[in-house]
Amino acid sequence: MQRHALLCCTLMLATAASAQEPPEAARRLAQDATIVDTHIDAPGILMDKWADLGIEAPDREFDYPRARAGGLDVAFMSIYTSAKRDEDGTAWQAAHMQIDAVEALAARHPDRFAILRSPGDVDGLRAGGRVLLALGMENGAPIGDDLAELQRFFDRGVRYVTLAHSANNRISDSSYTLQKRWNGLSPFGREVVAEMNRLGIMVDVSHLSDAAVRQAVELSTVPVIASHSALRHFTPGFERNLSDELAQAIAAKGGVIQIPFGTAFVNPEAAQNIQAYFRAAYDFDRRNAELEAAGSPTEDRQAFEAQWEADHPTPSTKIDAVLDQVDHAVARVGVDHVGIGSDFDGVGGNLPDALRTVADYPNLVAGLQARGHSDADIRKILGGNLLRVWTEVEAGAGPR
């Protein structure tokens, strides 16, 4: 519910100051380390309302000035398509339009942005203070039934694909759906994983059902990622977050779990609310289908959504909730398999205190330092681990 479909009406101003200024040591490390954030939802908003993210954009959580202030080097732009777009056949067009928007942004500001297609290009392209824009496709719906579309999206720069999103699709079951379709991956989904391995596209298991995550990890010949998934240890019963067992399976394959910042993922009350929402929405849709079949007036979806929002306000959350996630992940899977995937611009402003925009990575660094993580380990968490995995996936690719 707190995702993209409601973003236009729930996006909050993202200019709130951090709870406190981070120490200078944290600022220096954030600027010196290579920070890779694997999930920023700027492209979808650009399609709804263009903003020049090369200059200050106060109604967004990502823009160039704040990215540089926070030390961000590589920002994976989320090429997101909804389940509805999958159903009505517009996912392919929407994905290409979002890629166009990212390319336009980079073309407007070649001194500030560059498109990143390979981890080996990071040092060269970021010279001069550029923020590098990599592409991750959130939801495999745009490829339709055609494996050849993966090659076409690879050629446009897509370097990870989240196999499904909020609903089951042709590729995989979703963690959010109450009724699974494939008991994991579909037969086509297994082909998709193999083709992604061949091309050098990272397989992203965020949003997938437990069975689908397990199967994707087993089938992939290279490490997989969870681009923005927290750990279920703190949110019991919330399948959207990874169990310790699944996180350990990803790590055993050499992969990385990218911890998100969104309140719904790291706050237990918010996680319970989103689980309850999907159950209520399922009941609402079933009830309306029955009313429609009986020839009776259906209930208003917009009114249902508005009432749900009113009855379930987002709880206030501190940065400690994210730090707890990182600590638990490091303890369970090892520091070499943990990273960050914020979900900035994708959760309607529902973020912890002190992690409100891309300017706030130094606050995360300060929190990790205060909890005893070494600077070397923090560098791994901020981006080193993800770049290692990306390099391995690229090296494992076959002829294209």
GROMACS .gro file of C-alpha atoms in nm:
model
  400
    1MET     CA    1   0.000   0.000   0.000
    2GLN     CA    2   0.282   0.241   0.081
    3ARG     CA    3   0.439   0.184  -0.257
    4HIS     CA    4   0.430   0.355  -0.590
    5ALA     CA    5   0.057   0.339  -0.666
    6LEU     CA    6  -0.015   0.581  -0.385
    7LEU     CA    7   0.306   0.780  -0.411
    8CYS     CA    8   0.162   1.076  -0.597
    9CYS     CA    9  -0.095   1.145  -0.328
   10THR     CA   10   0.121   1.060  -0.027
   11LEU     CA   11   0.464   1.201  -0.114
   12MET     CA   12   0.582   1.423   0.166
   13LEU     CA   13   0.837   1.702   0.156
   14ALA     CA   14   1.178   1.551   0.212
   15THR     CA   15   1.361   1.854   0.346
   16ALA     CA   16   1.343   1.779   0.719
   17ALA     CA   17   1.676   1.828   0.891
   18SER     CA   18   1.855   1.536   1.045
   19ALA     CA   19   1.795   1.480   1.415
   20GLN     CA   20   2.156   1.579   1.477
   21GLU     CA   21   2.463   1.663   1.275
   22PRO     CA   22   2.692   1.362   1.232
   23PRO     CA   23   3.051   1.381   1.359
   24GLU     CA   24   3.317   1.495   1.115
   25ALA     CA   25   3.467   1.144   1.106
   26ALA     CA   26   3.137   1.008   0.972
   27ARG     CA   27   3.116   1.282   0.710
   28ARG     CA   28   3.471   1.214   0.594
   29LEU     CA   29   3.410   0.841   0.562
   30ALA     CA   30   3.084   0.895   0.372
   31GLN     CA   31   3.267   1.118   0.125
   32ASP     CA   32   3.567   0.889   0.088
   33ALA     CA   33   3.389   0.552   0.069
   34THR     CA   34   3.208   0.436  -0.245
   35ILE     CA   35   2.840   0.451  -0.153
   36VAL     CA   36   2.611   0.236  -0.368
   37ASP     CA   37   2.238   0.259  -0.302
   38THR     CA   38   2.058  -0.014  -0.496
   39HIS     CA   39   1.706   0.126  -0.482
   40ILE     CA   40   1.598   0.483  -0.548
   41ASP     CA   41   1.256   0.536  -0.707
   42ALA     CA   42   1.321   0.865  -0.886
   43PRO     CA   43   1.224   0.749  -1.241
   44GLY     CA   44   0.861   0.669  -1.167
   45ILE     CA   45   0.805   1.011  -1.011
   46LEU     CA   46   0.976   1.178  -1.305
   47MET     CA   47   0.708   1.028  -1.529
   48ASP     CA   48   0.432   1.170  -1.310
   49LYS     CA   49   0.592   1.509  -1.252
   50TRP     CA   50   0.925   1.605  -1.403
   51ALA     CA   51   1.182   1.762  -1.175
   52ASP     CA   52   1.534   1.860  -1.271
   53LEU     CA   53   1.724   1.642  -1.025
   54GLY     CA   54   2.051   1.801  -1.129
   55ILE     CA   55   1.960   2.094  -0.905
   56GLU     CA   56   1.783   2.112  -0.571
   57ALA     CA   57   1.443   1.940  -0.586
   58PRO     CA   58   1.288   1.994  -0.242
   59ASP     CA   59   0.985   1.771  -0.305
   60ARG     CA   60   1.209   1.469  -0.375
   61GLU     CA   61   1.445   1.261  -0.164
   62PHE     CA   62   1.710   1.227  -0.436
   63ASP     CA   63   1.877   1.511  -0.620
   64TYR     CA   64   2.235   1.591  -0.716
   65PRO     CA   65   2.322   1.851  -0.447
   66ARG     CA   66   2.202   1.629  -0.161
   67ALA     CA   67   2.355   1.316  -0.317
   68ARG     CA   68   2.695   1.482  -0.316
   69ALA     CA   69   2.640   1.619   0.035
   70GLY     CA   70   2.570   1.264   0.153
   71GLY     CA   71   2.858   1.106  -0.038
   72LEU     CA   72   2.643   0.898  -0.276
   73ASP     CA   73   2.841   0.765  -0.573
   74VAL     CA   74   2.618   0.505  -0.742
   75ALA     CA   75   2.239   0.539  -0.740
   76PHE     CA   76   2.044   0.251  -0.889
   77MET     CA   77   1.741   0.409  -1.049
   78SER     CA   78   1.436   0.185  -1.005
   79ILE     CA   79   1.256   0.118  -1.334
   80TYR     CA   80   0.931   0.021  -1.165
   81THR     CA   81   0.613  -0.113  -1.323
   82SER     CA   82   0.303  -0.205  -1.128
   83ALA     CA   83   0.094  -0.520  -1.138
   84LYS     CA   84  -0.179  -0.312  -1.303
   85ARG     CA   85   0.056  -0.218  -1.589
   86ASP     CA   86   0.137  -0.585  -1.628
   87GLU     CA   87  -0.233  -0.665  -1.654
   88ASP     CA   88  -0.316  -0.393  -1.905
   89GLY     CA   89  -0.008  -0.449  -2.123
   90THR     CA   90   0.162  -0.112  -2.065
   91ALA     CA   91   0.461  -0.232  -1.859
   92TRP     CA   92   0.702  -0.246  -2.155
   93GLN     CA   93   0.626   0.109  -2.262
   94ALA     CA   94   0.641   0.242  -1.906
   95ALA     CA   95   0.981   0.082  -1.848
   96HIS     CA   96   1.131   0.230  -2.163
   97MET     CA   97   0.989   0.573  -2.085
   98GLN     CA   98   1.150   0.567  -1.741
   99ILE     CA   99   1.485   0.471  -1.893
  100ASP     CA  100   1.440   0.760  -2.135
  101ALA     CA  101   1.385   0.991  -1.837
  102VAL     CA  102   1.705   0.877  -1.667
  103GLU     CA  103   1.900   0.920  -1.991
  104ALA     CA  104   1.751   1.268  -2.032
  105LEU     CA  105   1.857   1.361  -1.680
  106ALA     CA  106   2.214   1.250  -1.748
  107ALA     CA  107   2.218   1.429  -2.084
  108ARG     CA  108   2.105   1.755  -1.927
  109HIS     CA  109   2.387   1.744  -1.674
  110PRO     CA  110   2.684   1.551  -1.816
  111ASP     CA  111   2.905   1.717  -1.553
  112ARG     CA  112   2.684   1.588  -1.270
  113PHE     CA  113   2.547   1.251  -1.382
  114ALA     CA  114   2.661   0.958  -1.595
  115ILE     CA  115   2.494   0.627  -1.681
  116LEU     CA  116   2.680   0.336  -1.522
  117ARG     CA  117   2.678   0.002  -1.705
  118SER     CA  118   2.970  -0.180  -1.543
  119PRO     CA  119   3.129  -0.179  -1.196
  120GLY     CA  120   3.465  -0.143  -1.365
  121ASP     CA  121   3.367   0.204  -1.484
  122VAL     CA  122   3.293   0.351  -1.141
  123ASP     CA  123   3.625   0.523  -1.075
  124GLY     CA  124   3.656   0.671  -1.422
  125LEU     CA  125   3.300   0.800  -1.452
  126ARG     CA  126   3.269   0.952  -1.107
  127ALA     CA  127   3.571   1.177  -1.163
  128GLY     CA  128   3.473   1.539  -1.121
  129GLY     CA  129   3.202   1.462  -0.868
  130ARG     CA  130   2.952   1.286  -1.090
  131VAL     CA  131   2.677   1.074  -0.938
  132LEU     CA  132   2.650   0.754  -1.139
  133LEU     CA  133   2.305   0.633  -1.240
  134ALA     CA  134   2.272   0.257  -1.277
  135LEU     CA  135   1.945   0.090  -1.377
  136GLY     CA  136   1.753  -0.175  -1.187
  137MET     CA  137   1.418  -0.302  -1.314
  138GLU     CA  138   1.167  -0.353  -1.033
  139ASN     CA  139   0.925  -0.617  -1.161
  140GLY     CA  140   1.006  -0.841  -1.456
  141ALA     CA  141   0.670  -0.763  -1.617
  142PRO     CA  142   0.815  -0.550  -1.902
  143ILE     CA  143   0.979  -0.854  -2.064
  144GLY     CA  144   0.637  -1.012  -2.113
  145ASP     CA  145   0.675  -1.367  -2.247
  146ASP     CA  146   0.983  -1.291  -2.455
  147LEU     CA  147   1.328  -1.379  -2.320
  148ALA     CA  148   1.481  -1.166  -2.596
  149GLU     CA  149   1.350  -0.857  -2.414
  150LEU     CA  150   1.610  -0.921  -2.144
  151GLN     CA  151   1.884  -0.861  -2.403
  152ARG     CA  152   1.713  -0.542  -2.517
  153PHE     CA  153   1.686  -0.409  -2.163
  154PHE     CA  154   2.046  -0.512  -2.094
  155ASP     CA  155   2.150  -0.311  -2.400
  156ARG     CA  156   1.972  -0.011  -2.250
  157GLY     CA  157   2.167  -0.049  -1.925
  158VAL     CA  158   1.947  -0.257  -1.695
  159ARG     CA  159   2.177  -0.444  -1.456
  160TYR     CA  160   1.935  -0.608  -1.214
  161VAL     CA  161   1.579  -0.730  -1.243
  162THR     CA  162   1.347  -0.780  -0.945
  163LEU     CA  163   1.159  -1.084  -1.072
  164ALA     CA  164   0.817  -0.983  -0.933
  165HIS     CA  165   0.662  -0.704  -0.729
  166SER     CA  166   0.330  -0.684  -0.544
  167ALA     CA  167   0.151  -0.959  -0.736
  168ASN     CA  168   0.231  -1.293  -0.894
  169ASN     CA  169   0.345  -1.250  -1.254
  170ARG     CA  170   0.462  -1.471  -1.542
  171ILE     CA  171   0.798  -1.520  -1.374
  172SER     CA  172   0.743  -1.565  -1.002
  173ASP     CA  173   0.514  -1.558  -0.703
  174SER     CA  174   0.512  -1.240  -0.495
  175SER     CA  175   0.558  -1.224  -0.120
  176TYR     CA  176   0.252  -1.000  -0.092
  177THR     CA  177  -0.007  -1.223  -0.258
  178LEU     CA  178  -0.219  -1.441  -0.034
  179GLN     CA  179  -0.270  -1.701  -0.306
  180LYS     CA  180   0.047  -1.812  -0.485
  181ARG     CA  181   0.034  -1.916  -0.850
  182TRP     CA  182   0.355  -2.109  -0.912
  183ASN     CA  183   0.475  -2.231  -0.574
  184GLY     CA  184   0.789  -2.028  -0.640
  185LEU     CA  185   0.920  -1.958  -0.988
  186SER     CA  186   0.726  -2.043  -1.303
  187PRO     CA  187   0.885  -2.260  -1.574
  188PHE     CA  188   0.939  -1.937  -1.768
  189GLY     CA  189   1.090  -1.781  -1.457
  190ARG     CA  190   1.353  -2.052  -1.447
  191GLU     CA  191   1.446  -1.964  -1.804
  192VAL     CA  192   1.459  -1.596  -1.705
  193VAL     CA  193   1.710  -1.668  -1.427
  194ALA     CA  194   1.931  -1.864  -1.669
  195GLU     CA  195   1.916  -1.589  -1.931
  196MET     CA  196   1.996  -1.320  -1.673
  197ASN     CA  197   2.300  -1.524  -1.569
  198ARG     CA  198   2.410  -1.545  -1.933
  199LEU     CA  199   2.372  -1.173  -1.991
  200GLY     CA  200   2.527  -1.060  -1.663
  201ILE     CA  201   2.209  -0.914  -1.513
  202MET     CA  202   2.188  -0.951  -1.135
  203VAL     CA  203   1.895  -1.162  -1.015
  204ASP     CA  204   1.706  -0.962  -0.750
  205VAL     CA  205   1.493  -1.163  -0.506
  206SER     CA  206   1.334  -0.873  -0.316
  207HIS     CA  207   0.953  -0.893  -0.317
  208LEU     CA  208   0.951  -1.266  -0.396
  209SER     CA  209   0.778  -1.541  -0.202
  210ASP     CA  210   0.995  -1.758   0.019
  211ALA     CA  211   0.976  -2.047  -0.226
  212ALA     CA  212   1.073  -1.824  -0.517
  213VAL     CA  213   1.371  -1.679  -0.330
  214ARG     CA  214   1.494  -2.028  -0.244
  215GLN     CA  215   1.457  -2.150  -0.602
  216ALA     CA  216   1.624  -1.843  -0.755
  217VAL     CA  217   1.924  -1.883  -0.526
  218GLU     CA  218   1.952  -2.252  -0.608
  219LEU     CA  219   1.916  -2.204  -0.984
  220SER     CA  220   2.148  -1.908  -1.031
  221THR     CA  221   2.504  -1.991  -1.127
  222VAL     CA  222   2.627  -1.661  -0.980
  223PRO     CA  223   2.545  -1.467  -0.661
  224VAL     CA  224   2.202  -1.306  -0.631
  225ILE     CA  225   2.100  -0.985  -0.455
  226ALA     CA  226   1.809  -0.864  -0.249
  227SER     CA  227   1.810  -0.502  -0.366
  228HIS     CA  228   1.591  -0.369  -0.082
  229SER     CA  229   1.493  -0.632   0.173
  230ALA     CA  230   1.509  -0.614   0.551
  231LEU     CA  231   1.516  -0.914   0.784
  232ARG     CA  232   1.202  -1.081   0.915
  233HIS     CA  233   1.356  -1.133   1.259
  234PHE     CA  234   1.214  -0.792   1.356
  235THR     CA  235   0.883  -0.826   1.167
  236PRO     CA  236   0.746  -1.179   1.235
  237GLY     CA  237   0.518  -1.315   0.965
  238PHE     CA  238   0.609  -1.044   0.712
  239GLU     CA  239   0.710  -1.248   0.406
  240ARG     CA  240   0.828  -0.935   0.223
  241ASN     CA  241   1.129  -0.936   0.458
  242LEU     CA  242   1.382  -1.220   0.444
  243SER     CA  243   1.397  -1.495   0.701
  244ASP     CA  244   1.738  -1.558   0.853
  245GLU     CA  245   1.745  -1.890   0.669
  246LEU     CA  246   1.692  -1.728   0.329
  247ALA     CA  247   1.940  -1.451   0.405
  248GLN     CA  248   2.198  -1.716   0.492
  249ALA     CA  249   2.124  -1.900   0.166
  250ILE     CA  250   2.184  -1.578  -0.033
  251ALA     CA  251   2.510  -1.521   0.154
  252ALA     CA  252   2.624  -1.881   0.107
  253LYS     CA  253   2.594  -1.827  -0.269
  254GLY     CA  254   2.808  -1.513  -0.236
  255GLY     CA  255   2.519  -1.267  -0.261
  256VAL     CA  256   2.428  -0.955  -0.068
  257ILE     CA  257   2.124  -0.833   0.128
  258GLN     CA  258   2.067  -0.460   0.078
  259ILE     CA  259   1.889  -0.319   0.384
  260PRO     CA  260   1.611  -0.065   0.309
  261PHE     CA  261   1.523   0.239   0.519
  262GLY     CA  262   1.145   0.249   0.466
  263THR     CA  263   0.940   0.243   0.785
  264ALA     CA  264   0.720  -0.043   0.661
  265PHE     CA  265   1.022  -0.272   0.640
  266VAL     CA  266   1.202  -0.187   0.964
  267ASN     CA  267   0.922  -0.095   1.208
  268PRO     CA  268   0.722  -0.396   1.340
  269GLU     CA  269   0.397  -0.199   1.375
  270ALA     CA  270   0.422  -0.063   1.022
  271ALA     CA  271   0.499  -0.411   0.889
  272GLN     CA  272   0.190  -0.548   1.062
  273ASN     CA  273  -0.016  -0.269   0.907
  274ILE     CA  274   0.101  -0.342   0.555
  275GLN     CA  275   0.029  -0.714   0.600
  276ALA     CA  276  -0.319  -0.629   0.726
  277TYR     CA  277  -0.367  -0.394   0.432
  278PHE     CA  278  -0.304  -0.667   0.175
  279ARG     CA  279  -0.550  -0.896   0.353
  280ALA     CA  280  -0.810  -0.618   0.365
  281ALA     CA  281  -0.751  -0.526   0.001
  282TYR     CA  282  -0.788  -0.890  -0.100
  283ASP     CA  283  -1.121  -0.908   0.086
  284PHE     CA  284  -1.230  -0.576  -0.067
  285ASP     CA  285  -1.160  -0.695  -0.422
  286ARG     CA  286  -1.333  -1.028  -0.363
  287ARG     CA  287  -1.636  -0.851  -0.217
  288ASN     CA  288  -1.656  -0.614  -0.513
  289ALA     CA  289  -1.628  -0.903  -0.758
  290GLU     CA  290  -1.924  -1.070  -0.587
  291LEU     CA  291  -2.125  -0.746  -0.594
  292GLU     CA  292  -2.048  -0.693  -0.961
  293ALA     CA  293  -2.147  -1.051  -1.045
  294ALA     CA  294  -2.476  -0.997  -0.862
  295GLY     CA  295  -2.543  -0.674  -1.052
  296SER     CA  296  -2.515  -0.464  -0.735
  297PRO     CA  297  -2.325  -0.134  -0.692
  298THR     CA  298  -1.961  -0.187  -0.598
  299GLU     CA  299  -1.775  -0.017  -0.316
  300ASP     CA  300  -1.548   0.279  -0.384
  301ARG     CA  301  -1.179   0.186  -0.394
  302GLN     CA  302  -1.057   0.540  -0.332
  303ALA     CA  303  -1.272   0.568  -0.021
  304PHE     CA  304  -1.139   0.234   0.103
  305GLU     CA  305  -0.779   0.352   0.060
  306ALA     CA  306  -0.844   0.686   0.229
  307GLN     CA  307  -1.013   0.523   0.527
  308TRP     CA  308  -0.728   0.274   0.562
  309GLU     CA  309  -0.473   0.556   0.567
  310ALA     CA  310  -0.673   0.741   0.831
  311ASP     CA  311  -0.706   0.433   1.050
  312HIS     CA  312  -0.341   0.326   1.018
  313PRO     CA  313  -0.107   0.625   1.055
  314THR     CA  314   0.260   0.552   0.996
  315PRO     CA  315   0.442   0.513   1.329
  316SER     CA  316   0.739   0.733   1.406
  317THR     CA  317   1.065   0.543   1.359
  318LYS     CA  318   1.420   0.616   1.465
  319ILE     CA  319   1.739   0.542   1.273
  320ASP     CA  320   1.810   0.270   1.532
  321ALA     CA  321   1.559   0.045   1.354
  322VAL     CA  322   1.783   0.045   1.044
  323LEU     CA  323   2.099   0.005   1.251
  324ASP     CA  324   1.940  -0.293   1.427
  325GLN     CA  325   1.873  -0.449   1.088
  326VAL     CA  326   2.234  -0.404   0.981
  327ASP     CA  327   2.365  -0.543   1.309
  328HIS     CA  328   2.142  -0.849   1.286
  329ALA     CA  329   2.234  -0.908   0.921
  330VAL     CA  330   2.605  -0.885   0.996
  331ALA     CA  331   2.565  -1.126   1.286
  332ARG     CA  332   2.370  -1.378   1.080
  333VAL     CA  333   2.535  -1.368   0.737
  334GLY     CA  334   2.864  -1.184   0.784
  335VAL     CA  335   2.970  -0.832   0.698
  336ASP     CA  336   3.067  -0.932   0.342
  337HIS     CA  337   2.700  -0.989   0.252
  338VAL     CA  338   2.527  -0.672   0.373
  339GLY     CA  339   2.458  -0.346   0.190
  340ILE     CA  340   2.202  -0.066   0.156
  341GLY     CA  341   1.900  -0.018  -0.071
  342SER     CA  342   1.718   0.279   0.080
  343ASP     CA  343   1.393   0.295  -0.120
  344PHE     CA  344   1.418   0.674  -0.124
  345ASP     CA  345   1.133   0.831  -0.323
  346GLY     CA  346   0.946   0.500  -0.307
  347VAL     CA  347   0.777   0.492   0.033
  348GLY     CA  348   0.582   0.817   0.037
  349GLY     CA  349   0.817   0.988   0.280
  350ASN     CA  350   0.770   0.717   0.542
  351LEU     CA  351   1.132   0.701   0.657
  352PRO     CA  352   1.316   0.698   0.990
  353ASP     CA  353   1.434   1.010   1.162
  354ALA     CA  354   1.781   1.110   1.038
  355LEU     CA  355   1.745   0.903   0.718
  356ARG     CA  356   1.514   1.129   0.524
  357THR     CA  357   1.710   1.198   0.203
  358VAL     CA  358   2.029   1.103   0.020
  359ALA     CA  359   2.206   1.374   0.220
  360ASP     CA  360   2.174   1.156   0.531
  361TYR     CA  361   2.412   0.866   0.463
  362PRO     CA  362   2.662   1.023   0.709
  363ASN     CA  363   2.404   0.966   0.983
  364LEU     CA  364   2.402   0.596   0.898
  365VAL     CA  365   2.781   0.593   0.901
  366ALA     CA  366   2.787   0.765   1.240
  367GLY     CA  367   2.542   0.512   1.381
  368LEU     CA  368   2.748   0.220   1.254
  369GLN     CA  369   3.066   0.370   1.395
  370ALA     CA  370   2.898   0.422   1.731
  371ARG     CA  371   2.796   0.056   1.734
  372GLY     CA  372   3.153  -0.058   1.688
  373HIS     CA  373   3.171  -0.137   1.316
  374SER     CA  374   3.517  -0.070   1.176
  375ASP     CA  375   3.560   0.181   0.895
  376ALA     CA  376   3.675  -0.103   0.670
  377ASP     CA  377   3.356  -0.297   0.736
  378ILE     CA  378   3.143   0.014   0.690
  379ARG     CA  379   3.300   0.065   0.346
  380LYS     CA  380   3.188  -0.287   0.254
  381ILE     CA  381   2.833  -0.220   0.373
  382LEU     CA  382   2.811   0.117   0.197
  383GLY     CA  383   2.898  -0.024  -0.144
  384GLY     CA  384   3.198  -0.251  -0.158
  385ASN     CA  385   2.996  -0.569  -0.121
  386LEU     CA  386   2.750  -0.480  -0.395
  387LEU     CA  387   3.028  -0.389  -0.636
  388ARG     CA  388   3.197  -0.722  -0.563
  389VAL     CA  389   2.878  -0.914  -0.642
  390TRP     CA  390   2.811  -0.710  -0.956
  391THR     CA  391   3.166  -0.781  -1.072
  392GLU     CA  392   3.118  -1.155  -1.015
  393VAL     CA  393   2.788  -1.156  -1.204
  394GLU     CA  394   2.948  -0.968  -1.492
  395ALA     CA  395   3.244  -1.208  -1.497
  396GLY     CA  396   3.011  -1.509  -1.499
  397ALA     CA  397   2.822  -1.393  -1.808
  398GLY     CA  398   2.840  -1.590  -2.130
  399PRO     CA  399   2.860  -1.468  -2.490
  400ARG     CA  400   2.600  -1.202  -2.566
   0.00000   0.00000   0.00000
